[in-house]
Coordinates of N, CA and C in Angstrom, one line a residue:
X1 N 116.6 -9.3 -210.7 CA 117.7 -8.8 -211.5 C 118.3 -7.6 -210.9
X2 N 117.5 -6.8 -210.5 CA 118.4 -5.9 -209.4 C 119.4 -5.6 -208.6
X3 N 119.4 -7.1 -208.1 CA 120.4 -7.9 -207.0 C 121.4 -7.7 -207.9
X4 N 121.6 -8.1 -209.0 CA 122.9 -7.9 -209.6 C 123.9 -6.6 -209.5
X5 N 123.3 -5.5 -209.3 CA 123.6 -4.5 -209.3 C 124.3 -3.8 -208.1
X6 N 124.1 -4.7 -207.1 CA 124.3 -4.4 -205.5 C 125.9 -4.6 -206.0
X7 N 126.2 -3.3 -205.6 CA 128.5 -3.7 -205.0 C 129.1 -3.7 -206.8
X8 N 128.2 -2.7 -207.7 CA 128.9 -2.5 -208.5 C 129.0 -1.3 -209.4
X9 N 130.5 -1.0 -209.7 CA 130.3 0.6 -210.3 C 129.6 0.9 -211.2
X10 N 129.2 1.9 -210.5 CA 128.3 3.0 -211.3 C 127.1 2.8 -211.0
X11 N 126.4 1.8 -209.8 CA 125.5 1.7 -209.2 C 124.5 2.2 -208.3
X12 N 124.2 3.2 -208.1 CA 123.5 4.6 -207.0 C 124.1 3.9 -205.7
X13 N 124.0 2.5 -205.2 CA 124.3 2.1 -204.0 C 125.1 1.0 -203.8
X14 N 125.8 1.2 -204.8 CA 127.7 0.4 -205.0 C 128.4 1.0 -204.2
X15 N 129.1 -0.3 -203.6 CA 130.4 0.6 -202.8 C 131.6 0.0 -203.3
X16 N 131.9 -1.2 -204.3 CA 132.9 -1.3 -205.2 C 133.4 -1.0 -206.8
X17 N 134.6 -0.7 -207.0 CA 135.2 -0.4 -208.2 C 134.7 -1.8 -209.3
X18 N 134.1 -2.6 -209.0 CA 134.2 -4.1 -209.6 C 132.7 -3.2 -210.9
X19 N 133.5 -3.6 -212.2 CA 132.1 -3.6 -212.8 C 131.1 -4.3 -213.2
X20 N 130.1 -4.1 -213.5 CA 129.0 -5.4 -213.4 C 129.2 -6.1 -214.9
X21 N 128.8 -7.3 -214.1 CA 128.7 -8.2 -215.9 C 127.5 -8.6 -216.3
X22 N 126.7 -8.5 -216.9 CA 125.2 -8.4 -216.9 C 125.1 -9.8 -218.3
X23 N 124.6 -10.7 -218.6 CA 124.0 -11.1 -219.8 C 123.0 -10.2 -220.6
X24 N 123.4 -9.8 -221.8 CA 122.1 -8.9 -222.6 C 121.1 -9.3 -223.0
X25 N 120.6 -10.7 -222.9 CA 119.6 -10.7 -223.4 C 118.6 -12.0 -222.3
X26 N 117.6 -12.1 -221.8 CA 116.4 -13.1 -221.1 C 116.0 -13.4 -222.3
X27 N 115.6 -15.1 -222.0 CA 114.4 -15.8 -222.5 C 113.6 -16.2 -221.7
X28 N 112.4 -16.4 -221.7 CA 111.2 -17.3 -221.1 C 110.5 -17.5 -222.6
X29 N 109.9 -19.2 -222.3 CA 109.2 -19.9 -223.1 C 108.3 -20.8 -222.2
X30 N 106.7 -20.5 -221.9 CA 106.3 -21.4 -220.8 C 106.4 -21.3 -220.0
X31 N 106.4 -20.2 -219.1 CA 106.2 -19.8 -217.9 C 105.4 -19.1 -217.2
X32 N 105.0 -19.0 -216.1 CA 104.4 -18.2 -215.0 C 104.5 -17.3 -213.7
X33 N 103.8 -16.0 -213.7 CA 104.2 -15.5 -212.3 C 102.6 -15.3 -211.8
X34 N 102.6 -15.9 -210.5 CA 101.4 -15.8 -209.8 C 101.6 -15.0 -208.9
X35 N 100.6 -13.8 -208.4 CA 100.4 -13.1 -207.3 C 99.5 -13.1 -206.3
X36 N 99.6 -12.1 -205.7 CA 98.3 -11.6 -204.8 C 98.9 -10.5 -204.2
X37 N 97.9 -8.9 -204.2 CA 98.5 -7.9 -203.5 C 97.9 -7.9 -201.7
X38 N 98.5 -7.4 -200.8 CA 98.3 -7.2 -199.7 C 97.0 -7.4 -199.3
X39 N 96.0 -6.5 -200.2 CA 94.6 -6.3 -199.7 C 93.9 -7.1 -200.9
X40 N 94.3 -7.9 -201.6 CA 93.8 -8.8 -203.2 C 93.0 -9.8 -202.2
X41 N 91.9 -10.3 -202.3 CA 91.3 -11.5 -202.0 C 91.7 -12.6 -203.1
X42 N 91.7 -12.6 -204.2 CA 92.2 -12.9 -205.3 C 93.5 -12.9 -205.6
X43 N 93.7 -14.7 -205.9 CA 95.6 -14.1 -206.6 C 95.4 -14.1 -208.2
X44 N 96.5 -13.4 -208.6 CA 96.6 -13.1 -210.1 C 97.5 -14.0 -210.9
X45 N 97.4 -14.0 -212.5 CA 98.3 -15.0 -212.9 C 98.6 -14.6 -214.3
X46 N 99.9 -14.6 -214.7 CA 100.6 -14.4 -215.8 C 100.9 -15.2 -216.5
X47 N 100.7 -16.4 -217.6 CA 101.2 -17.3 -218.1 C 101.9 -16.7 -219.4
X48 N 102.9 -17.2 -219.1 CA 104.3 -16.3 -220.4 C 104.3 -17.7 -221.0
X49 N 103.9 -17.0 -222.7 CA 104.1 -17.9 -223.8 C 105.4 -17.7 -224.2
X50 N 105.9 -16.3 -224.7 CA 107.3 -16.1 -224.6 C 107.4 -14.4 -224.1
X51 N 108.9 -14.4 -223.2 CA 109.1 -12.7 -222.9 C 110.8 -12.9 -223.2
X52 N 110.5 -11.7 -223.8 CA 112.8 -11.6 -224.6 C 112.6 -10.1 -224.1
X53 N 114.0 -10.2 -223.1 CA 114.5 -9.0 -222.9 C 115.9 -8.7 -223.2
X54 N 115.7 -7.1 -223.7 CA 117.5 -7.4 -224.0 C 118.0 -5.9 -223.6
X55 N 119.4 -5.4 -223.5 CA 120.0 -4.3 -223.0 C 121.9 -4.7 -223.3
X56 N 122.2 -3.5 -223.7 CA 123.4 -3.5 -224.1 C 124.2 -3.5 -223.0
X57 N 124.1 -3.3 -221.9 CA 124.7 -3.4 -220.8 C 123.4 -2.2 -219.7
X58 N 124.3 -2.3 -218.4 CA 123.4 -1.9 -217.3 C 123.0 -0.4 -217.4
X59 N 123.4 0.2 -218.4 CA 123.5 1.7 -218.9 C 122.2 1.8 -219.9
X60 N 121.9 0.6 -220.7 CA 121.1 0.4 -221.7 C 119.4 0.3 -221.7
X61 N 118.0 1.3 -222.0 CA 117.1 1.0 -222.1 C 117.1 -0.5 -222.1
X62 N 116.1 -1.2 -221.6 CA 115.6 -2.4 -221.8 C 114.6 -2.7 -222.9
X63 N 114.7 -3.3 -223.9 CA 113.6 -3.7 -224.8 C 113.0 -5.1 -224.5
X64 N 111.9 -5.0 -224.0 CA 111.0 -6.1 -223.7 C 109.6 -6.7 -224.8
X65 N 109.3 -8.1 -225.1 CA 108.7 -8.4 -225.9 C 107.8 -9.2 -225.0
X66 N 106.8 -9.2 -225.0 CA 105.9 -10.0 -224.3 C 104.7 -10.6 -224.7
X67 N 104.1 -12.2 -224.7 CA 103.0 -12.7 -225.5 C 102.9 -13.7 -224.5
X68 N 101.2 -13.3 -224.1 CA 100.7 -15.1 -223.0 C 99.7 -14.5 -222.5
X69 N 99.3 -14.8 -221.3 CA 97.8 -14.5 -220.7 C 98.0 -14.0 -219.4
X70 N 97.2 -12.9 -218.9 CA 97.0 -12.5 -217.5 C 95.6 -12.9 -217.3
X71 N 95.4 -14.1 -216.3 CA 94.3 -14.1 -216.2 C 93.4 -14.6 -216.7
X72 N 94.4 -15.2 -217.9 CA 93.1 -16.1 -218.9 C 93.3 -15.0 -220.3
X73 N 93.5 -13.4 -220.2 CA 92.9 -13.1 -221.2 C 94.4 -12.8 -222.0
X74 N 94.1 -12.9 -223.4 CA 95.1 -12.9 -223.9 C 96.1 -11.1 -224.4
X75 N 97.6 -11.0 -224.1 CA 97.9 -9.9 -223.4 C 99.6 -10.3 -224.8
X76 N 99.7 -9.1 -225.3 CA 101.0 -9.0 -226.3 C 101.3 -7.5 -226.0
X77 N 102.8 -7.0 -225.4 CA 103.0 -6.1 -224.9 C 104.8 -6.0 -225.5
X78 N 105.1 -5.4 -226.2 CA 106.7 -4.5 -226.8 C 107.2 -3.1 -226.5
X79 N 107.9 -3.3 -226.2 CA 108.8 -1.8 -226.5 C 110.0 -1.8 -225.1
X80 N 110.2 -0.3 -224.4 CA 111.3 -0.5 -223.9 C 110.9 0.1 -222.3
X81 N 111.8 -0.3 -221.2 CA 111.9 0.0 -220.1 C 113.0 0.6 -219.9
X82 N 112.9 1.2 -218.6 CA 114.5 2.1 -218.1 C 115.7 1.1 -217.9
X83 N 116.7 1.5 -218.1 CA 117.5 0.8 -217.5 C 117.4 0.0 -216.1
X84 N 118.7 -0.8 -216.1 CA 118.7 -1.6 -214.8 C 119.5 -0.5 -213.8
X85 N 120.1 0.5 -214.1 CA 120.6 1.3 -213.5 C 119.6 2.2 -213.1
X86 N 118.8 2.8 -214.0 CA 117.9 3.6 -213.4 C 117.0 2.8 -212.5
X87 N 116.4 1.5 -212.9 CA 115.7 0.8 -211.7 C 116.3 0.8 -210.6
X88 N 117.8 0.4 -210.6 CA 118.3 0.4 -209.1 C 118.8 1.7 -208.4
X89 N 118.6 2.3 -208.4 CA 118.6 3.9 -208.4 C 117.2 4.4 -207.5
X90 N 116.3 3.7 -207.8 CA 114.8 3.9 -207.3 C 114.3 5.0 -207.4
X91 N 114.7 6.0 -208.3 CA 113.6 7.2 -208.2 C 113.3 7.5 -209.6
X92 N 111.8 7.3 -209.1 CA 111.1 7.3 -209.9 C 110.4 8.7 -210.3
X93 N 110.1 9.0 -211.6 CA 108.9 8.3 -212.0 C 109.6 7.8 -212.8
X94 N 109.4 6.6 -213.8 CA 110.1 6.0 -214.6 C 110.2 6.1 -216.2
X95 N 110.6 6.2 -216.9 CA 110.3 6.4 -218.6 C 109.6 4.8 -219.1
X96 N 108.8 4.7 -219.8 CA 108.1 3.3 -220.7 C 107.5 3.6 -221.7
X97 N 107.9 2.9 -222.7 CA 107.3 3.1 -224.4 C 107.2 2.0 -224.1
X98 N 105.6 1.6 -224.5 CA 105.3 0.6 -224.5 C 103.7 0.5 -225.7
X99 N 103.7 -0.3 -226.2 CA 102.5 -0.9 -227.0 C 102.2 -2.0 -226.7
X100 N 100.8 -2.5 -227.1 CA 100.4 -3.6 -226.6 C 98.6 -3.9 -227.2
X101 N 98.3 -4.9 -226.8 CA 97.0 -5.6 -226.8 C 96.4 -6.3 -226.3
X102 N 95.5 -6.2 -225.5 CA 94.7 -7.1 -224.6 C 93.7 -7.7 -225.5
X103 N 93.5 -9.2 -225.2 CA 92.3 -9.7 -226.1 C 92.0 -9.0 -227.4
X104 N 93.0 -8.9 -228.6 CA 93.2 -8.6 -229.2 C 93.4 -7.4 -229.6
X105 N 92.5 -6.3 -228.7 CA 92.2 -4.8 -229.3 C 94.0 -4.1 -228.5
X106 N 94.1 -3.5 -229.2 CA 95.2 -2.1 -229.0 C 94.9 -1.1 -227.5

């Protein structure tokens, strides 16, 4: 989603007047992201029951809802992330309100 951002105003590393047109809101229903880090012997796995993201535009907190399994165990995670502006921007540290539950507990 970042890619979007490349060559548009108001972007830390835009070099065009063009402004971005973003859709406000993602769905997933039934999906997966599998990993493995550098030095992981083990790959990892995310199965998305459902994740809704939404944002008023590329200026806008992200509010993210999240419910499915990492790993098998079961994982529900809400609230909001930085903008897509401040992501593309890259400096961090980043702001997150987030709540959540792993295998039921808080």
């Amino acid at each position: 989603m970042l890619a979007v951002l490349d060559g548009c105003e108001g972007h830390a590393g835009g070099e065009s007047d063009r402004p971005c047109h973003l859709d406000d809101r993602v769905a997933i229903t039934g999906g997966s992201v599998s990993w493995r880090g550098a030095d992981a012997a083990a790959s990892r796995r995310l199965d998305i029951e459902t994740l809704h993201a939404q944002a008023g535009d590329a200026q806008a907190p992200i509010a993210v809802a999240l419910r499915g399994r990492a790993d098998g165990i079961a994982v529900e995670v809400e609230g909001t992330l930085p903008s897509l502006a401040t992501l593309g921007a890259r400096r961090g540290p980043y702001p997150l309100a987030l709540d959540g539950s792993v295998a039921g507990r808080k």
